Amino acid sequence: MAMSALFYGYAGNSASSPYNLPALTFWDDRRIAITVTRDYVGSKLTAEQKPFLDKETAFGSELTDETYSSWIIGRAKRLFLVLLDIGVPGDIFKLIDQSIDDQDLPLSMQSLEQLNIVREKEGSSLAKKFHKRQFTYMLRGPIEGGHIDYAADEVVPIELANRRPIMSGYQGAEKVLLSEKRDKVLVRRRIEYGNGPGKTTEKDFMREVDAMKFITHQHIVSIYATYSHQESGYILLQPATDISLRNFLAIPPPHFRMLPKQDRRRTILSWLHCLADALTFLHDKGLCHGEIQPSNIFIDGSNVIVLGVPERYRKMRTDKRPSTLESYEYGAPEKWGQGAFTYQTSALRRKPSSNKGWKLSIHSAPAPITDTFSLKSHTSGCSSPISTQSWPTRPFTPATTMSSATSRSSTIPLDGQRADIFSLSCIYLDILTHILKRKIASFISHRSASPNKTSRKSVRLPGGAPADASFHANISQVELWMAGLRRDSFRRRDDVFDGVPALLTLCTSMLEKDPRNRPDAWDVADRVADVLNGMCHLPALHCGATAEEEQGEWDFCCAGAREIVPWRTGKGWREEVKMWEDEVKI
């Protein structure tokens, strides 16, 4: 998968997009205007019919001097193309004599029979052909932010961007081009109407669309437009990205590796603020994301990072099989009912593969504290335009040891926004691991190798790797890994790494077992921006302020950012890091 993503790591709206745009196939306004000229019309008529083009129309000899040719070019281009399509272009004169033009389209079967525009011996079949083919020349393209209900015979002016399969994060979807905006590549997702599995009613589809339309942020996958056609609903999503963060961290795409080293480092570090800014936007609207994980975060060809579709809009997601295991590994402890989750052996099944020894597949997975997705389901601790229900409170046990977990417990309401902060910190640690040249696979193995065997049941797979690699069940191992990242950053001579210890300290607070002790999204965005500008020396953030702007008065272009709280950048920060390392007994 990662190797395939290497070749598809481009965005559709990027200047470096490798798509071979298909030939113009739809009869849109531009194509009709260019094609239907006086010479074109004359070339399609017989020698007996051509002289009529320069004659005045029969019905208007006393009212106007308009000729049949000027009527066709000015008012009936589509009408002529339909007649040409069904093989009777000469019948255009009959229609003009009855004052028919493009504004009368589409013509119903009853109108066609009354007009008697076709030869008697072929009347029935030609009328049906006319009725069907007229929609080919009456296109209505999707409108940004709008919805269109297409008739069954209507042609939707959308074509595939290419024939290659869509890679990570876009299974079950396809990349498409709009006929009128051929430089705009979108992702199309089809949802069948009905009451069976994997289906939804048209009413529910529109309710979900209306609820998600207000999510418009440059770092969140959003709806461009929607439409209904032939018993199915279609969602057009933007941006059209090919590569997920999971695959990017495994093998960055060629267009990114071609950048200078300094630009690569600064770009990756700037993603930390982009993600925080996107999360701030959601939380500011009373929503939470719920599925912040590497396979639901994407990078486009312009190296812009975006959060995938939030959990409550799961039907809008383009991946048919979201990873339940990944949701568990990157989820907050309170979301899974307890701090130290007991991973059941029945949750995993090993399947023999024909070409590679043993292969791991998910048979079942721990169930989070959430409802099965539907419009009636609600988002944890967040308000929504659909429902204002709050999540039920569930017992929360701090993830220390099983003995302490059984001896004490506290009831804490599940706050979806604070759970997002925990998951975002996990993503931050993956990104920092990558930029410091460590392997994500090593990080996973390190988390799995927790010395605390009493906190959960250790399930080992072939090769010796423990099954549970979640962050929340292996906090002590995560802390040791962060300490190693701190040491690695000290060895780096590039100034861009000066802020890594401060970022790791922020991650520590975001990983607090008690969600009430975690910072909110606004604090995270502010602190990250301050560190990146003041300590990592980034000249500018993709969605933030530049270092040259006055401290405390930075004006963020993205929604949700607040005035910066100055971060301590004095000489004592290294001593603070050393004290922290002593506490975790490195």
Coordinates of C-alpha atoms in Angstrom, one line a residue:
M1 CA 0.0 0.0 0.0
A2 CA 2.7 2.4 1.0
M3 CA 4.7 1.7 -2.2
S4 CA 1.6 2.3 -4.3
A5 CA 0.9 5.6 -2.5
L6 CA 4.4 6.7 -3.4
F7 CA 3.3 7.0 -7.0
Y8 CA -0.1 8.6 -6.2
G9 CA 0.9 11.2 -3.7
Y10 CA -0.5 14.2 -5.6
A11 CA -3.5 16.4 -5.2
G12 CA -5.9 17.0 -8.0
N13 CA -5.7 20.8 -7.8
S14 CA -2.0 20.9 -7.6
A15 CA 0.2 22.3 -10.4
S16 CA 2.2 19.1 -10.3
S17 CA -0.9 17.0 -10.8
P18 CA -0.1 14.0 -13.0
Y19 CA -3.6 13.4 -14.2
N20 CA -4.1 13.0 -17.9
L21 CA -7.3 15.1 -18.4
P22 CA -9.8 13.3 -20.6
A23 CA -10.9 14.9 -23.9
L24 CA -13.9 17.2 -23.7
T25 CA -16.8 14.8 -23.8
F26 CA -19.8 16.8 -22.5
W27 CA -21.8 19.3 -24.5
D28 CA -21.5 22.2 -22.1
D29 CA -22.1 25.8 -23.0
R30 CA -18.6 26.4 -24.1
R31 CA -18.5 23.4 -26.4
I32 CA -21.9 24.2 -27.9
A33 CA -20.9 27.8 -28.6
I34 CA -17.7 26.8 -30.3
T35 CA -19.2 24.0 -32.3
V36 CA -22.5 25.3 -33.7
T37 CA -21.7 27.9 -36.3
R38 CA -23.2 28.9 -39.6
D39 CA -20.8 26.7 -41.5
Y40 CA -21.3 23.7 -39.1
V41 CA -25.1 23.9 -39.6
G42 CA -24.8 24.1 -43.3
S43 CA -22.5 21.1 -43.5
K44 CA -25.1 18.9 -41.8
L45 CA -28.0 19.7 -44.2
T46 CA -28.8 18.4 -47.6
A47 CA -28.3 20.5 -50.7
E48 CA -32.1 21.0 -50.9
Q49 CA -32.2 22.2 -47.3
K50 CA -29.3 24.6 -47.2
P51 CA -31.0 27.5 -49.1
F52 CA -33.6 27.8 -46.4
L53 CA -30.9 29.0 -43.9
D54 CA -30.8 32.5 -45.5
K55 CA -34.6 32.8 -45.8
E56 CA -36.7 34.7 -43.4
T57 CA -38.7 32.6 -41.0
A58 CA -42.2 31.9 -42.2
F59 CA -44.0 33.1 -39.1
G60 CA -42.2 36.4 -38.8
S61 CA -42.1 38.0 -42.3
E62 CA -44.1 41.0 -41.1
L63 CA -42.7 41.2 -37.6
T64 CA -39.0 40.5 -38.0
D65 CA -36.4 40.0 -40.7
E66 CA -34.7 37.1 -38.8
T67 CA -33.5 34.2 -40.9
Y68 CA -33.6 30.5 -40.0
S69 CA -29.8 30.6 -39.7
S70 CA -29.8 33.5 -37.2
W71 CA -32.6 31.7 -35.2
I72 CA -30.6 28.5 -35.0
I73 CA -27.3 30.3 -34.0
G74 CA -29.0 32.6 -31.6
R75 CA -31.8 30.6 -30.0
A76 CA -31.8 26.9 -31.1
K77 CA -28.2 25.5 -31.0
R78 CA -29.2 22.7 -28.6
L79 CA -32.4 22.0 -30.5
F80 CA -30.4 21.5 -33.7
L81 CA -27.8 19.2 -32.0
V82 CA -30.6 17.0 -30.7
L83 CA -32.1 16.7 -34.2
L84 CA -28.7 16.0 -35.6
D85 CA -28.1 13.4 -33.0
I86 CA -31.3 11.4 -33.9
G87 CA -30.6 11.8 -37.6
V88 CA -33.2 14.4 -38.7
P89 CA -31.4 17.8 -38.7
G90 CA -33.7 19.1 -41.5
D91 CA -36.6 19.0 -39.1
I92 CA -35.2 22.1 -37.4
F93 CA -37.2 24.2 -39.9
K94 CA -40.5 22.7 -38.7
L95 CA -39.7 23.5 -35.1
I96 CA -38.7 27.0 -35.9
D97 CA -42.0 27.6 -37.8
Q98 CA -43.7 26.7 -34.5
S99 CA -41.5 29.2 -32.6
I100 CA -39.7 26.4 -30.7
D101 CA -36.2 27.2 -29.3
D102 CA -33.8 26.0 -26.6
Q103 CA -35.9 27.6 -23.9
D104 CA -38.7 25.1 -24.5
L105 CA -36.4 22.2 -23.7
P106 CA -36.9 19.6 -22.3
L107 CA -39.9 18.6 -24.4
S108 CA -42.2 16.0 -22.9
M109 CA -43.3 12.9 -24.9
Q110 CA -46.8 14.5 -25.1
S111 CA -45.4 17.7 -26.6
L112 CA -43.3 15.8 -29.1
E113 CA -46.4 13.9 -30.3
Q114 CA -48.4 17.1 -30.6
L115 CA -45.6 18.9 -32.5
N116 CA -45.3 16.1 -35.0
I117 CA -41.7 17.0 -35.7
V118 CA -40.7 13.6 -37.2
R119 CA -41.6 11.5 -40.1
E120 CA -44.7 9.4 -39.7
K121 CA -43.1 6.1 -40.5
E122 CA -40.5 6.6 -37.8
G123 CA -42.5 8.8 -35.5
S124 CA -42.7 6.7 -32.4
S125 CA -39.1 5.6 -32.2
L126 CA -37.6 9.0 -33.1
A127 CA -39.8 10.8 -30.5
K128 CA -38.4 8.5 -27.8
K129 CA -34.9 9.1 -29.0
F130 CA -35.4 12.8 -29.0
H131 CA -36.9 12.7 -25.5
K132 CA -33.8 10.8 -24.2
R133 CA -31.1 12.5 -26.2
Q134 CA -32.2 16.1 -25.4
F135 CA -30.7 15.8 -21.9
T136 CA -27.2 15.3 -23.4
Y137 CA -27.3 18.9 -24.5
M138 CA -29.0 20.3 -21.4
L139 CA -26.4 20.0 -18.7
R140 CA -26.6 21.2 -15.2
G141 CA -23.3 21.0 -13.4
P142 CA -23.0 20.7 -9.6
I143 CA -22.9 24.0 -7.9
E144 CA -20.4 24.6 -5.1
G145 CA -22.3 24.4 -1.8
G146 CA -25.5 23.3 -3.5
H147 CA -27.5 20.2 -4.3
I148 CA -29.2 19.1 -7.6
D149 CA -31.8 16.4 -8.1
Y150 CA -31.2 15.0 -11.5
A151 CA -33.9 13.3 -13.5
A152 CA -33.4 9.6 -14.4
D153 CA -32.6 10.5 -18.1
E154 CA -30.5 13.5 -17.3
V155 CA -26.8 13.5 -17.9
V156 CA -24.5 14.5 -15.0
P157 CA -21.5 16.5 -16.4
I158 CA -18.9 14.7 -14.4
E159 CA -16.1 12.4 -15.7
L160 CA -13.4 10.3 -14.1
A161 CA -10.1 12.1 -13.7
N162 CA -8.2 8.9 -14.6
R163 CA -8.7 5.2 -14.6
R164 CA -6.2 4.4 -11.8
P165 CA -7.4 3.2 -8.5
I166 CA -7.7 5.6 -5.7
M167 CA -5.2 4.8 -2.9
S168 CA -5.2 5.2 0.8
G169 CA -8.2 6.7 2.5
Y170 CA -10.4 6.7 -0.7
Q171 CA -11.5 3.1 -1.2
G172 CA -15.0 3.0 -2.5
A173 CA -14.7 6.4 -4.1
E174 CA -13.4 7.9 -7.3
K175 CA -11.7 11.0 -8.5
V176 CA -13.7 13.1 -10.9
L177 CA -13.6 16.3 -12.9
L178 CA -16.4 18.8 -13.5
S179 CA -17.0 19.7 -17.1
E180 CA -16.9 23.4 -16.4
K181 CA -14.0 23.3 -13.9
R182 CA -11.6 20.8 -15.4
D183 CA -8.7 21.9 -13.2
K184 CA -10.7 21.0 -10.1
V185 CA -10.4 17.4 -9.1
L186 CA -12.8 16.1 -6.5
V187 CA -13.6 12.8 -4.8
R188 CA -17.0 11.4 -5.4
R189 CA -18.7 9.0 -3.0
R190 CA -21.9 7.2 -3.8
I191 CA -24.5 6.3 -1.2
E192 CA -27.4 4.1 -2.4
Y193 CA -30.9 5.0 -1.2
G194 CA -32.9 2.4 0.6
N195 CA -33.4 0.6 3.9
G196 CA -30.9 -2.3 3.5
P197 CA -27.4 -2.6 4.9
G198 CA -25.1 0.2 3.6
K199 CA -28.0 2.2 2.4
T200 CA -29.8 5.3 3.7
T201 CA -33.0 7.1 2.9
E202 CA -32.9 10.3 0.8
K203 CA -34.3 12.3 3.7
D204 CA -31.5 11.1 6.0
F205 CA -28.9 11.7 3.3
M206 CA -30.0 15.3 2.9
R207 CA -30.0 15.8 6.7
E208 CA -26.4 14.6 7.0
V209 CA -25.4 16.8 4.1
D210 CA -27.0 19.8 5.6
A211 CA -25.3 19.2 8.9
M212 CA -21.8 18.8 7.4
K213 CA -22.0 21.7 4.9
F214 CA -21.0 24.3 7.5
I215 CA -17.7 22.5 8.0
T216 CA -15.5 24.6 5.7
H217 CA -11.9 24.8 6.7
Q218 CA -8.8 24.5 4.6
H219 CA -7.5 21.7 6.8
I220 CA -10.6 19.6 7.0
V221 CA -12.1 17.5 4.2
S222 CA -15.3 19.2 3.3
I223 CA -18.3 18.9 0.9
Y224 CA -18.0 20.7 -2.4
A225 CA -21.4 19.8 -3.7
T226 CA -24.0 17.0 -3.7
Y227 CA -26.5 15.6 -6.1
S228 CA -29.1 12.8 -6.4
H229 CA -29.4 10.6 -9.5
Q230 CA -31.1 7.3 -10.2
E231 CA -31.9 6.3 -6.6
S232 CA -28.5 7.2 -5.2
G233 CA -27.0 10.2 -3.5
Y234 CA -23.5 11.5 -4.4
I235 CA -21.1 13.5 -2.4
L236 CA -18.3 15.5 -4.0
L237 CA -15.5 16.1 -1.4
Q238 CA -12.5 18.3 -1.5
P239 CA -9.5 18.3 -1.5
A240 CA -8.8 15.2 -3.6
T241 CA -5.8 13.7 -1.9
D242 CA -4.2 10.3 -2.5
I243 CA -1.9 9.7 0.4
S244 CA -2.8 9.3 4.1
L245 CA -0.5 10.4 6.9
R246 CA 0.1 6.7 7.8
N247 CA 1.5 6.0 4.3
F248 CA 3.3 9.3 4.2
L249 CA 5.3 8.6 7.3
A250 CA 6.2 5.2 5.9
I251 CA 7.4 6.4 2.5
P252 CA 7.0 10.1 1.6
P253 CA 5.9 10.7 -2.0
P254 CA 8.5 11.8 -4.6
H255 CA 7.2 15.4 -4.9
F256 CA 7.9 15.9 -1.2
R257 CA 11.3 14.2 -1.2
M258 CA 12.4 16.5 -4.0
L259 CA 12.1 19.5 -1.6
P260 CA 15.3 20.8 0.1
K261 CA 15.9 19.2 3.5
Q262 CA 15.2 22.5 5.4
D263 CA 11.9 23.0 3.6
R264 CA 10.8 19.4 4.3
R265 CA 11.4 19.8 8.1
R266 CA 9.6 23.1 8.2
T267 CA 6.7 21.8 6.3
I268 CA 6.2 18.8 8.6
L269 CA 6.5 20.9 11.7
S270 CA 4.0 23.4 10.4
W271 CA 1.5 20.6 10.1
L272 CA 1.3 20.5 13.9
H273 CA -0.3 23.9 13.9
C274 CA -2.5 23.2 10.9
L275 CA -4.0 20.2 12.7
A276 CA -4.5 22.1 15.9
D277 CA -6.1 25.0 14.0
A278 CA -8.5 22.6 12.2
L279 CA -9.4 21.0 15.6
T280 CA -10.0 24.5 17.1
F281 CA -12.4 25.3 14.2
L282 CA -14.5 22.2 15.1
H283 CA -14.4 22.7 18.8
D284 CA -15.4 26.3 18.4
K285 CA -18.6 25.1 16.7
G286 CA -19.3 22.8 19.6
L287 CA -18.3 19.7 17.6
C288 CA -15.5 17.1 18.1
H289 CA -13.8 15.0 15.5
G290 CA -13.7 11.6 17.1
E291 CA -11.5 9.8 14.6
I292 CA -8.1 11.6 14.7
Q293 CA -5.8 8.8 13.4
P294 CA -3.1 8.4 10.7
S295 CA -5.4 6.8 8.2
N296 CA -7.9 9.6 8.5
I297 CA -5.4 12.5 7.9
F298 CA -4.3 13.3 4.4
I299 CA -1.7 15.3 2.5
D300 CA -2.2 16.7 -0.9
G301 CA 0.2 17.5 -3.7
S302 CA 0.8 21.0 -2.4
N303 CA 1.9 19.5 0.9
V304 CA -1.2 20.7 2.7
I305 CA -2.4 18.5 5.5
V306 CA -6.1 17.9 6.1
L307 CA -8.2 16.1 8.7
G308 CA -10.6 13.5 7.3
V309 CA -14.3 13.5 7.8
P310 CA -15.3 13.5 11.5
E311 CA -16.8 10.4 13.2
R312 CA -20.4 11.6 13.3
Y313 CA -20.4 11.9 9.5
R314 CA -18.9 8.5 8.9
K315 CA -21.2 7.8 6.0
M316 CA -19.6 10.7 4.2
R317 CA -16.1 9.1 4.5
T318 CA -14.6 7.6 1.4
D319 CA -13.1 4.6 3.1
K320 CA -15.5 1.7 3.4
R321 CA -13.5 0.0 6.2
P322 CA -12.3 2.4 8.8
S323 CA -9.8 0.8 11.1
T324 CA -11.3 -0.1 14.4
L325 CA -7.9 -1.2 15.7
E326 CA -6.4 2.1 14.8
S327 CA -9.2 3.9 16.5
Y328 CA -8.4 2.0 19.7
E329 CA -4.7 2.6 19.5
Y330 CA -5.0 6.3 19.0
G331 CA -8.1 6.8 21.1
A332 CA -8.2 8.4 24.6
P333 CA -8.5 6.0 27.5
E334 CA -11.9 7.3 28.6
K335 CA -13.3 6.6 25.2
W336 CA -12.7 2.9 25.6
G337 CA -14.3 2.6 29.1
Q338 CA -11.1 2.3 31.2
G339 CA -7.6 3.5 31.3
A340 CA -5.9 0.2 31.0
F341 CA -7.9 -1.8 28.4
T342 CA -7.8 -5.6 28.6
Y343 CA -7.2 -6.7 25.1
Q344 CA -9.1 -9.9 24.4
T345 CA -7.4 -12.7 22.5
S346 CA -10.6 -13.2 20.4
A347 CA -10.1 -9.8 19.0
L348 CA -7.3 -11.0 16.7
R349 CA -7.2 -13.8 14.2
R350 CA -4.2 -15.0 12.3
K351 CA -4.8 -16.0 8.7
P352 CA -2.3 -17.9 6.5
S353 CA -1.4 -16.1 3.4
S354 CA -0.4 -17.8 0.2
N355 CA 2.7 -15.8 -0.3
K356 CA 3.7 -14.3 3.1
G357 CA 3.6 -16.6 6.1
W358 CA 1.1 -15.3 8.5
K359 CA -1.1 -12.3 8.0
L360 CA -2.9 -10.3 10.8
S361 CA -6.5 -9.4 10.3
I362 CA -9.1 -8.0 12.6
H363 CA -11.8 -10.5 13.6
S364 CA -13.4 -8.2 16.2
A365 CA -12.2 -5.3 18.2
P366 CA -12.9 -3.6 21.5
A367 CA -16.1 -1.5 21.3
P368 CA -15.7 2.2 22.1
I369 CA -18.3 4.1 24.1
T370 CA -20.2 5.2 21.2
D371 CA -23.4 4.5 19.3
T372 CA -23.4 2.9 15.9
F373 CA -23.3 5.9 13.5
S374 CA -26.6 7.3 12.4
L375 CA -28.2 10.6 12.4
K376 CA -29.6 9.9 15.8
S377 CA -26.2 9.2 17.3
H378 CA -24.5 12.0 19.1
T379 CA -21.0 13.3 19.5
S380 CA -19.3 13.0 22.8
G381 CA -19.4 16.1 24.9
C382 CA -20.2 18.3 21.8
S383 CA -23.2 20.1 20.6
S384 CA -24.5 19.7 17.1
P385 CA -27.1 21.2 14.8
I386 CA -28.8 17.8 14.7
S387 CA -28.9 16.7 18.3
T388 CA -28.0 18.3 21.6
Q389 CA -27.8 15.0 23.5
S390 CA -24.7 14.4 25.7
W391 CA -22.9 11.2 25.9
P392 CA -23.7 9.0 28.9
T393 CA -21.2 9.0 31.7
R394 CA -19.2 5.9 32.1
P395 CA -16.7 4.8 34.8
F396 CA -13.2 6.0 34.1
T397 CA -10.3 4.2 35.7
P398 CA -6.8 5.8 35.5
A399 CA -4.4 3.7 33.6
T400 CA -1.8 2.8 36.2
T401 CA -1.8 -0.8 37.3
M402 CA -4.6 -3.3 37.6
S403 CA -4.3 -3.4 41.3
S404 CA -4.7 0.4 41.6
A405 CA -7.4 0.3 39.0
T406 CA -9.5 -2.1 41.0
S407 CA -9.0 -0.3 44.2
R408 CA -10.3 3.0 43.1
S409 CA -12.4 4.5 40.4
S410 CA -14.0 7.8 39.5
T411 CA -16.9 8.7 37.3
I412 CA -15.9 11.2 34.6
P413 CA -18.2 12.3 31.8
L414 CA -16.8 11.5 28.4
D415 CA -15.8 14.7 26.8
G416 CA -15.2 14.2 23.0
Q417 CA -13.2 17.4 22.7
R418 CA -10.7 16.4 25.4
A419 CA -10.5 13.0 23.8
D420 CA -9.6 14.7 20.5
I421 CA -6.7 16.4 22.3
F422 CA -5.3 13.0 23.5
S423 CA -5.5 11.6 19.9
L424 CA -3.9 14.7 18.4
S425 CA -1.0 14.3 20.8
C426 CA -0.5 10.8 19.5
I427 CA -0.4 12.2 15.9
Y428 CA 2.1 14.8 17.1
L429 CA 4.4 12.1 18.5
D430 CA 4.2 10.2 15.2
I431 CA 5.2 13.3 13.3
L432 CA 8.1 14.2 15.6
T433 CA 9.3 10.6 15.5
H434 CA 9.4 10.8 11.7
I435 CA 11.2 14.2 11.6
L436 CA 13.8 12.9 14.1
K437 CA 14.6 10.0 11.7
R438 CA 13.1 7.3 13.9
K439 CA 10.9 4.5 12.5
I440 CA 7.2 4.5 13.2
A441 CA 7.3 0.6 13.3
S442 CA 9.9 0.9 16.1
F443 CA 7.6 3.3 18.0
I444 CA 4.8 0.7 17.7
S445 CA 7.0 -2.1 19.0
H446 CA 8.3 0.1 21.8
R447 CA 4.8 0.8 23.0
S448 CA 3.9 -2.8 22.8
A449 CA 6.8 -3.9 24.9
S450 CA 5.5 -2.4 28.1
P451 CA 7.1 -3.9 31.2
N452 CA 3.8 -3.4 33.1
K453 CA 2.3 -6.8 32.5
T454 CA -0.4 -6.4 35.1
S455 CA -2.2 -3.5 33.4
R456 CA -3.5 -5.6 30.5
K457 CA -3.4 -9.0 29.0
S458 CA -0.4 -9.4 26.7
V459 CA -1.2 -11.1 23.4
R460 CA 1.8 -12.0 21.3
L461 CA 1.7 -12.5 17.6
P462 CA 4.1 -14.5 15.4
G463 CA 7.5 -12.6 15.5
G464 CA 7.1 -11.8 19.2
A465 CA 5.4 -8.4 18.9
P466 CA 2.7 -7.8 21.5
A467 CA -0.7 -7.1 20.1
D468 CA -1.7 -4.0 22.2
A469 CA 0.2 -1.0 20.9
S470 CA -2.3 1.6 22.0
F471 CA -1.0 4.9 23.5
H472 CA -3.4 4.9 26.4
A473 CA -2.5 1.4 27.6
N474 CA 1.3 2.1 27.4
I475 CA 1.7 5.6 28.7
S476 CA 5.0 4.7 30.5
Q477 CA 6.5 3.4 27.3
V478 CA 5.3 6.5 25.5
E479 CA 7.0 8.7 28.1
L480 CA 10.3 6.8 27.6
W481 CA 10.0 7.3 23.9
M482 CA 9.5 11.0 24.3
A483 CA 12.6 11.2 26.5
G484 CA 14.5 9.5 23.7
L485 CA 13.2 12.1 21.2
R486 CA 14.4 14.9 23.5
R487 CA 17.9 13.5 23.5
D488 CA 17.8 13.1 19.7
S489 CA 16.8 16.7 19.3
F490 CA 19.7 17.9 21.4
R491 CA 22.1 16.2 19.0
R492 CA 20.6 18.0 16.0
R493 CA 22.5 21.2 14.9
D494 CA 19.6 22.6 12.9
D495 CA 17.8 25.4 14.7
V496 CA 14.4 23.9 13.6
F497 CA 14.8 21.2 16.3
D498 CA 15.2 23.7 19.1
G499 CA 11.5 23.7 19.8
V500 CA 11.1 19.9 19.9
P501 CA 11.5 19.6 23.7
A502 CA 8.9 22.2 24.3
L503 CA 6.5 20.4 21.9
L504 CA 7.1 17.1 23.7
T505 CA 6.3 18.8 27.0
L506 CA 3.0 20.0 25.4
C507 CA 2.3 16.4 24.3
T508 CA 2.8 15.3 27.9
S509 CA 0.0 17.6 29.1
M510 CA -2.2 16.5 26.1
L511 CA -1.7 12.8 27.2
E512 CA -3.0 13.4 30.7
K513 CA -5.0 10.4 31.9
D514 CA -7.6 12.7 33.4
P515 CA -9.2 14.5 30.5
R516 CA -10.0 17.5 32.7
N517 CA -6.3 18.2 33.0
R518 CA -5.6 18.4 29.3
P519 CA -5.3 21.7 27.5
D520 CA -8.1 22.7 25.1
A521 CA -7.6 23.1 21.4
W522 CA -7.1 26.8 21.6
D523 CA -4.3 26.4 24.1
V524 CA -2.7 23.8 21.9
A525 CA -2.9 25.9 18.8
D526 CA -1.5 28.9 20.6
R527 CA 1.4 27.1 22.2
V528 CA 2.4 25.3 19.0
A529 CA 2.4 28.5 17.0
D530 CA 4.5 30.2 19.7
V531 CA 7.0 27.3 19.7
L532 CA 7.2 27.1 15.9
N533 CA 7.7 30.8 15.5
G534 CA 9.9 31.6 18.5
M535 CA 12.0 28.4 19.0
C536 CA 11.9 26.4 15.7
H537 CA 12.4 29.7 13.8
L538 CA 9.8 29.0 11.1
P539 CA 9.5 32.1 9.0
A540 CA 5.8 31.6 8.5
L541 CA 3.1 29.1 9.4
H542 CA 0.7 27.8 6.7
C543 CA -2.3 29.1 8.6
G544 CA -0.7 31.3 11.2
A545 CA 1.4 34.3 11.9
T546 CA 4.9 35.0 10.9
A547 CA 7.8 35.5 13.3
E548 CA 8.2 39.1 12.2
E549 CA 4.7 40.0 13.6
E550 CA 4.6 41.5 17.0
Q551 CA 4.4 38.9 19.8
G552 CA 0.9 38.8 21.4
E553 CA -0.8 40.5 18.4
W554 CA -0.5 37.8 15.8
D555 CA -3.4 37.7 13.4
F556 CA -4.2 34.1 12.3
C557 CA -5.8 33.6 9.0
C558 CA -7.5 30.4 10.1
A559 CA -10.6 30.3 12.2
G560 CA -10.4 29.8 15.9
A561 CA -7.0 31.1 16.8
R562 CA -6.6 33.4 19.8
E563 CA -4.0 35.8 21.0
I564 CA -0.7 34.1 21.6
V565 CA 0.3 33.3 25.2
P566 CA 4.1 33.9 25.3
W567 CA 6.0 30.6 25.7
R568 CA 9.1 30.6 27.9
T569 CA 12.0 30.7 25.6
G570 CA 14.7 31.5 28.1
K571 CA 17.9 29.6 28.8
G572 CA 16.3 27.5 31.5
W573 CA 14.2 25.3 29.3
R574 CA 16.9 22.7 28.8
E575 CA 17.2 22.4 32.6
E576 CA 13.4 21.9 32.8
V577 CA 13.8 19.1 30.2
K578 CA 16.5 17.5 32.3
M579 CA 14.4 17.6 35.4
W580 CA 11.5 16.0 33.5
E581 CA 13.8 13.2 32.3
D582 CA 15.0 12.6 35.9
E583 CA 11.4 12.2 37.0
V584 CA 10.7 9.4 34.5
K585 CA 14.1 7.8 35.5
I586 CA 15.8 7.6 32.1

